[in-house]
CSV table of C-alpha atoms in Angstrom, one decimal:
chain,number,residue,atom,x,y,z
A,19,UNK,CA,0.0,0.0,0.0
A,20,UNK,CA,0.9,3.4,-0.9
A,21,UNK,CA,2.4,5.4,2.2
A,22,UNK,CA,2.9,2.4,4.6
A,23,UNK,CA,6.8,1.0,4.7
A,24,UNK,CA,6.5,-2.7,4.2
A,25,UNK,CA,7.7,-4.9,7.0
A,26,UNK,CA,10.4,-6.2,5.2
A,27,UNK,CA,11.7,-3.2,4.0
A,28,UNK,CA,11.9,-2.0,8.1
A,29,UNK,CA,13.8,-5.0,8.9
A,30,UNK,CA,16.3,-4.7,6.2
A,31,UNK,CA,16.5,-1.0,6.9
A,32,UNK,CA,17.5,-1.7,10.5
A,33,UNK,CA,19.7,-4.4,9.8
A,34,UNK,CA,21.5,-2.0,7.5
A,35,UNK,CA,22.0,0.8,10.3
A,36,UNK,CA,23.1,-1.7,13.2
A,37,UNK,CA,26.3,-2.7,10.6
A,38,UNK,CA,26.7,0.5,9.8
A,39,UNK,CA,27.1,1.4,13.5
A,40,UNK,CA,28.7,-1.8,14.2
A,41,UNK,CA,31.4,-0.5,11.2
A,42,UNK,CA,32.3,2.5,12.4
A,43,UNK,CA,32.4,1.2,16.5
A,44,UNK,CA,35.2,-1.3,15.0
A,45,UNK,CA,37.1,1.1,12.9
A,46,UNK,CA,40.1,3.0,14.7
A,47,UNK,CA,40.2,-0.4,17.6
A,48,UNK,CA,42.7,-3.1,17.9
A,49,UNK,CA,41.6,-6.0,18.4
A,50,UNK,CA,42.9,-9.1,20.4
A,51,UNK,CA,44.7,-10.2,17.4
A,52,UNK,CA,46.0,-6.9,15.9
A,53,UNK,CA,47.9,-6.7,19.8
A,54,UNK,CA,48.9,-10.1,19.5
A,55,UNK,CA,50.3,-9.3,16.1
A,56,UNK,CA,52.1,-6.3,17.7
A,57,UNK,CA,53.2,-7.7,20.4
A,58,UNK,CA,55.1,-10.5,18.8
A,59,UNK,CA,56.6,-8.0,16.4
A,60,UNK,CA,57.9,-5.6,19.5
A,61,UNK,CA,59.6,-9.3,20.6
A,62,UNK,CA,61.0,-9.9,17.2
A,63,UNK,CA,62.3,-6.1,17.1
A,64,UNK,CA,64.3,-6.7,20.8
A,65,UNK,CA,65.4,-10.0,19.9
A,66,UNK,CA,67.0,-8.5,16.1
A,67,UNK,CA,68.0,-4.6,17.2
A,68,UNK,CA,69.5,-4.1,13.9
A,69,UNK,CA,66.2,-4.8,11.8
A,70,UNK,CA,63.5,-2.9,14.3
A,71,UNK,CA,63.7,0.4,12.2
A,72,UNK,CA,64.8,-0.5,8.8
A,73,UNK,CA,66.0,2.4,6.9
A,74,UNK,CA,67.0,4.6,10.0
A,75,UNK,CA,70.9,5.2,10.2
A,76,UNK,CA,70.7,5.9,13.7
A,77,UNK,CA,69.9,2.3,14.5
A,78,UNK,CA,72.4,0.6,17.3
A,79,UNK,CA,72.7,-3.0,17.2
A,80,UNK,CA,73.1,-4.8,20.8
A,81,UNK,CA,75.8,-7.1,21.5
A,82,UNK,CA,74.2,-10.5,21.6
A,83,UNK,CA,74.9,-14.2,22.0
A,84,UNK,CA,75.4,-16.4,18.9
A,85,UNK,CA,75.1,-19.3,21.5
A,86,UNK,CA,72.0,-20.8,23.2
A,87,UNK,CA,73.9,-22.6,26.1
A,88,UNK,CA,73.2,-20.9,29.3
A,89,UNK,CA,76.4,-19.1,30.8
A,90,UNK,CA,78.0,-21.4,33.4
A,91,UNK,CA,77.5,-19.7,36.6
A,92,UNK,CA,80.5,-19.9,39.4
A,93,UNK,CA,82.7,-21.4,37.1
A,94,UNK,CA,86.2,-20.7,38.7
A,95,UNK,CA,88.5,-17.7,37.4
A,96,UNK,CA,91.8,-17.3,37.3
A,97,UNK,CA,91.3,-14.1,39.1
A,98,UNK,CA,95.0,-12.6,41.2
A,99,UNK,CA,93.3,-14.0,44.5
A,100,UNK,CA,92.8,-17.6,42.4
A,101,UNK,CA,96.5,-17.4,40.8
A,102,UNK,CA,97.9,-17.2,44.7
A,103,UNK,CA,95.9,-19.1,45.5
A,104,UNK,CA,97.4,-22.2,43.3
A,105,UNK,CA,101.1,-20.5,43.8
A,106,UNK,CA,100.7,-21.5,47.2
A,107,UNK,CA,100.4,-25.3,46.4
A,108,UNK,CA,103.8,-25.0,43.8
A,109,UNK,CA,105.5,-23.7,46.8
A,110,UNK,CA,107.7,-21.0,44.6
A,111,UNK,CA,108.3,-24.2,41.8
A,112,UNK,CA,107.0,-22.2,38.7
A,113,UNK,CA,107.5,-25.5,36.8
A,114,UNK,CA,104.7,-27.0,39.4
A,115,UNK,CA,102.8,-23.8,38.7
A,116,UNK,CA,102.5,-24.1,35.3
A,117,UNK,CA,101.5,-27.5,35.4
A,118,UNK,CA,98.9,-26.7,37.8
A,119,UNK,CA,97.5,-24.0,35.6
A,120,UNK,CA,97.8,-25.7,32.6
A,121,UNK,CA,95.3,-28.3,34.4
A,122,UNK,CA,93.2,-25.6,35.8
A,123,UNK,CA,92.8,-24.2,32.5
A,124,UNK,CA,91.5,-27.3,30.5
A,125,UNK,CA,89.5,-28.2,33.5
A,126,UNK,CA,87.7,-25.1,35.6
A,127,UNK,CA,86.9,-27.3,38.0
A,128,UNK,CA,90.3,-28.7,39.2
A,129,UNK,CA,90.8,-26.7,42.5
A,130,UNK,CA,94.4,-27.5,44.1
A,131,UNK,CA,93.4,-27.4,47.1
A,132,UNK,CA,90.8,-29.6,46.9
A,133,UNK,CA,93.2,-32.5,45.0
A,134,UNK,CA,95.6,-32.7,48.2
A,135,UNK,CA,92.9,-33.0,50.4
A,136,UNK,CA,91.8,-36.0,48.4
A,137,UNK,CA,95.4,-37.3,47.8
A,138,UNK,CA,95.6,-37.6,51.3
A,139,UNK,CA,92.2,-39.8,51.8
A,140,UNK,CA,93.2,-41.8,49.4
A,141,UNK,CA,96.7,-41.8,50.6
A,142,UNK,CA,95.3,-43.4,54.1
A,143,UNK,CA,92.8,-45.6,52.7
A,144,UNK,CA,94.8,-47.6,50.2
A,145,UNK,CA,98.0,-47.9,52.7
A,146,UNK,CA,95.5,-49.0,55.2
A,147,UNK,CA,93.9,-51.7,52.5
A,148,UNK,CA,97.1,-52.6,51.3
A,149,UNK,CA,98.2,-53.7,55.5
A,150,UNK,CA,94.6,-55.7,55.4
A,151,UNK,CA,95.0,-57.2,52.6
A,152,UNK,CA,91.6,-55.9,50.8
A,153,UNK,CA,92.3,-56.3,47.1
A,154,UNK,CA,89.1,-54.9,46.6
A,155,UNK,CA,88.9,-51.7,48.2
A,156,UNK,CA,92.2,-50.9,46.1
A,157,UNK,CA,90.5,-51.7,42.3
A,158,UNK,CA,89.0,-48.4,41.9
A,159,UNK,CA,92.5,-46.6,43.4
A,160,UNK,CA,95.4,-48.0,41.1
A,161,UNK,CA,96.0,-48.2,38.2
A,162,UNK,CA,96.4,-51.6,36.3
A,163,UNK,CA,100.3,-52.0,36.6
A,164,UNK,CA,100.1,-50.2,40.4
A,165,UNK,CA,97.0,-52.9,41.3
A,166,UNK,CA,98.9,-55.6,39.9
A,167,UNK,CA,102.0,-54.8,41.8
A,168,UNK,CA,99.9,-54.7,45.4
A,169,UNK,CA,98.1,-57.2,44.5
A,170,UNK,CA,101.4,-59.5,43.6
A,171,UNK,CA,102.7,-58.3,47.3
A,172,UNK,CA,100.0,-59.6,49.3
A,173,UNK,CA,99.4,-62.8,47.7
A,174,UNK,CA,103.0,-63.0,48.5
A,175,UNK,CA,102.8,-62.2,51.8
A,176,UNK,CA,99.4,-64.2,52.3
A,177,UNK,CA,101.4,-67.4,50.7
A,178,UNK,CA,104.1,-66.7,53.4
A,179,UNK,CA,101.3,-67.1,56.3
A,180,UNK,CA,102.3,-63.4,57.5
A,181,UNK,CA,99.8,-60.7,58.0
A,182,UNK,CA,100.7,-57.0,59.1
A,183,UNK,CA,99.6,-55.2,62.6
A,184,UNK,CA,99.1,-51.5,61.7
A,185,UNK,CA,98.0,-48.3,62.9
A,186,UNK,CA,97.5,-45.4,61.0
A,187,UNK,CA,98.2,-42.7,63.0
A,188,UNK,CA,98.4,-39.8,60.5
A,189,UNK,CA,100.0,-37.6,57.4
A,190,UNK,CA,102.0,-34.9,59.0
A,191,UNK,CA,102.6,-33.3,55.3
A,192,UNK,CA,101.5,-33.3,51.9
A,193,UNK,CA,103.4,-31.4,49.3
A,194,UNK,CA,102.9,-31.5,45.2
A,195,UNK,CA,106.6,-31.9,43.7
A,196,UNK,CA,105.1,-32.4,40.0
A,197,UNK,CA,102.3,-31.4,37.9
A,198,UNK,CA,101.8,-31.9,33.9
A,199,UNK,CA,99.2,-32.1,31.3
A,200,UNK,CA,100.3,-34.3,28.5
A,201,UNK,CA,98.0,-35.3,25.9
A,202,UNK,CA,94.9,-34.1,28.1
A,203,UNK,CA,96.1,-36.3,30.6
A,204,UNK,CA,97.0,-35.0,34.4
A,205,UNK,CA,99.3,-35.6,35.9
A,206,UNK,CA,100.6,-35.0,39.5
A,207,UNK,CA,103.3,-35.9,42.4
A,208,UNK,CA,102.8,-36.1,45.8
A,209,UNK,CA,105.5,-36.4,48.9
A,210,UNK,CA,104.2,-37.5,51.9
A,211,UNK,CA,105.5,-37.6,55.2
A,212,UNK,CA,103.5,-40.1,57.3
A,213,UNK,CA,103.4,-42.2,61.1
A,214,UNK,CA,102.4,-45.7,61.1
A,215,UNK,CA,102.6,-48.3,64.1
A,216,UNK,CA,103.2,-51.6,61.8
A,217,UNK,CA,104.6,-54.8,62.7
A,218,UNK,CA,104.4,-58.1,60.0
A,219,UNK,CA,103.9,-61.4,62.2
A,220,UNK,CA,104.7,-64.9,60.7
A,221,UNK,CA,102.9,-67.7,60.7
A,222,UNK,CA,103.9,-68.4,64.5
A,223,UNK,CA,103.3,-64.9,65.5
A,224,UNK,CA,106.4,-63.8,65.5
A,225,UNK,CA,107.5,-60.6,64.7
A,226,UNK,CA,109.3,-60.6,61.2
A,227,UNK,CA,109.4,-56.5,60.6
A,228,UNK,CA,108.4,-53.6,62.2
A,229,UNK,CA,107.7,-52.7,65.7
A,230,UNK,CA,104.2,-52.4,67.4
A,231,UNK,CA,105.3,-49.8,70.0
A,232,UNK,CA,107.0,-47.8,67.9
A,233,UNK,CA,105.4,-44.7,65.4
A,234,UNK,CA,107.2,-44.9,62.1
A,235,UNK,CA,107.9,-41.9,60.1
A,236,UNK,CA,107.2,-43.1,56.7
A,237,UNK,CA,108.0,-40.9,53.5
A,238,UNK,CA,106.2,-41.7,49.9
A,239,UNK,CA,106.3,-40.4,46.7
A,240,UNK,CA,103.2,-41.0,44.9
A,241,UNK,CA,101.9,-40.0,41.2
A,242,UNK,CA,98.4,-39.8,40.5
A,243,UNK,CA,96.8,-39.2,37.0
A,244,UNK,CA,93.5,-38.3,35.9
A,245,UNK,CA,92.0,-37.9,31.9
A,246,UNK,CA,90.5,-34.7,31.7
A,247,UNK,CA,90.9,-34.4,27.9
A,248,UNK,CA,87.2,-34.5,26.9
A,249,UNK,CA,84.2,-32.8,29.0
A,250,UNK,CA,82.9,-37.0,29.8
A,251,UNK,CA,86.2,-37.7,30.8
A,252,UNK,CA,86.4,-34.6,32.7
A,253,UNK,CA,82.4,-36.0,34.2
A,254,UNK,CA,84.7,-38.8,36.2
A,255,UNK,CA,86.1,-36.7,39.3
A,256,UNK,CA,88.8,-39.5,40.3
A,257,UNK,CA,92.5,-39.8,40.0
A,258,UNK,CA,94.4,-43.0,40.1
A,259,UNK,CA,97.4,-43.8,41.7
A,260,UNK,CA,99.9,-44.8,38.7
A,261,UNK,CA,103.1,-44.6,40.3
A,262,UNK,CA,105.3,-45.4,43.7
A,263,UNK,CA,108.6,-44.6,45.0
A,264,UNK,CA,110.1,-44.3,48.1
A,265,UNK,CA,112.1,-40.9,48.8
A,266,UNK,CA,115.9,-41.2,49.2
């Protein structure tokens, strides 16, 4: 009918107006995605300085990493306290010195202190194991030609029918006469100057060596030797005893 708007015609007519509104409400906005989409841009310009303004000379490229390993924290330097430090162990020797930096330096982690302090452990434990006779204990200690000579002495002794009395009564010094690295190999000297009570009974009990009343003063030289030329080598933290002598 003339002069009436036709239903339809109101719908689409209102229809038309809401999208229109809902147009303009949305022009000039972000949305969600459009700050997502900025946001990972600001990330990609922080991460690569030198591309973030493209065309700008005044653009200062920050000193990054080429590597994605995390920095080793507390890794040991060889700051002037740390190079007294290990001068104190070479005793004035510069020739031990070197060695023991040369060590330090393929392996952060070698602290000289630390190594006479376990020199002297094992010191104790395999002259102790070696009085008792306890093959075992010595395996993981030696080395194959030092194990086999120990070994060789106490089935010796054991064949004999003797057995030793001992007391371990303590190290009185500890000093490192060597250090090297050969072939990424360690290797170091030790003199120590040791008290035992030992006495070596036969089969009848009678004393064949030694005195049981009496401390011994007992000096050894003594070469240990650890791999440290590959970072799994360098994962084992124990040296082996590849060399005896008795000090003249």
């Amino acid at each position: 009918m003339e002069g009436q708007i036709d239903l339809f015609t109101l719908l689409a007519m209102i229809v038309a107006v809401i999208a229109v509104l809902k147009l303009r409400s949305v022009l000039g906005q972000r949305s969600d995605e459009d700050d997502a989409r900025i946001e990972r841009k600001a990330r990609e310009d922080v991460r690569n300085p030198a591309t973030a303004g493209a065309g700008s000379d005044k653009v200062v490229s920050l000193p990054r990493r080429d590597r994605e390993e995390p920095a080793v924290l507390g890794a040991p330097v060889d700051t002037e306290e740390e190079d007294k430090r290990v001068r104190e162990f070479a005793k004035g020797d510069e020739t031990v010195a070197d060695g023991l930096f040369a060590i330090r330096k393929l392996d952060p982690e070698f602290d000289p202190g630390e190594f006479v302090n376990g020199a002297k452990q094992a010191y104790e434990i395999i002259v102790t194991s070696f009085g008792e006779g306890n093959k075992k204990a010595l395996r993981d200690l030696l080395s194959k030609d030092v194990l086999e000579g120990f070994t060789a002495a106490i089935s010796e002794r054991e064949a004999r029918g003797e057995r030793i009395e001992q007391n371990f009564v303590g190290i009185n010094k500890a000093d490192i006469l060597e250090a090297e690295l050969k072939n990424g190999v360690a290797n170091i000297t030790m003199r120590f100057v040791s008290q035992l009570i030992t006495a070596t009974r036969d089969k009848a009990g009678t004393i064949v060596a030694g005195d049981p009343t009496k401390i011994a003063d007992v000096t050894d030289i003594w070469t240990f030797s650890r791999d440290i030329s590959t970072a799994r080598a360098r994962s084992n933290p124990n040296w082996r005893l590849i060399a005896t002598q008795d000090a003249h």
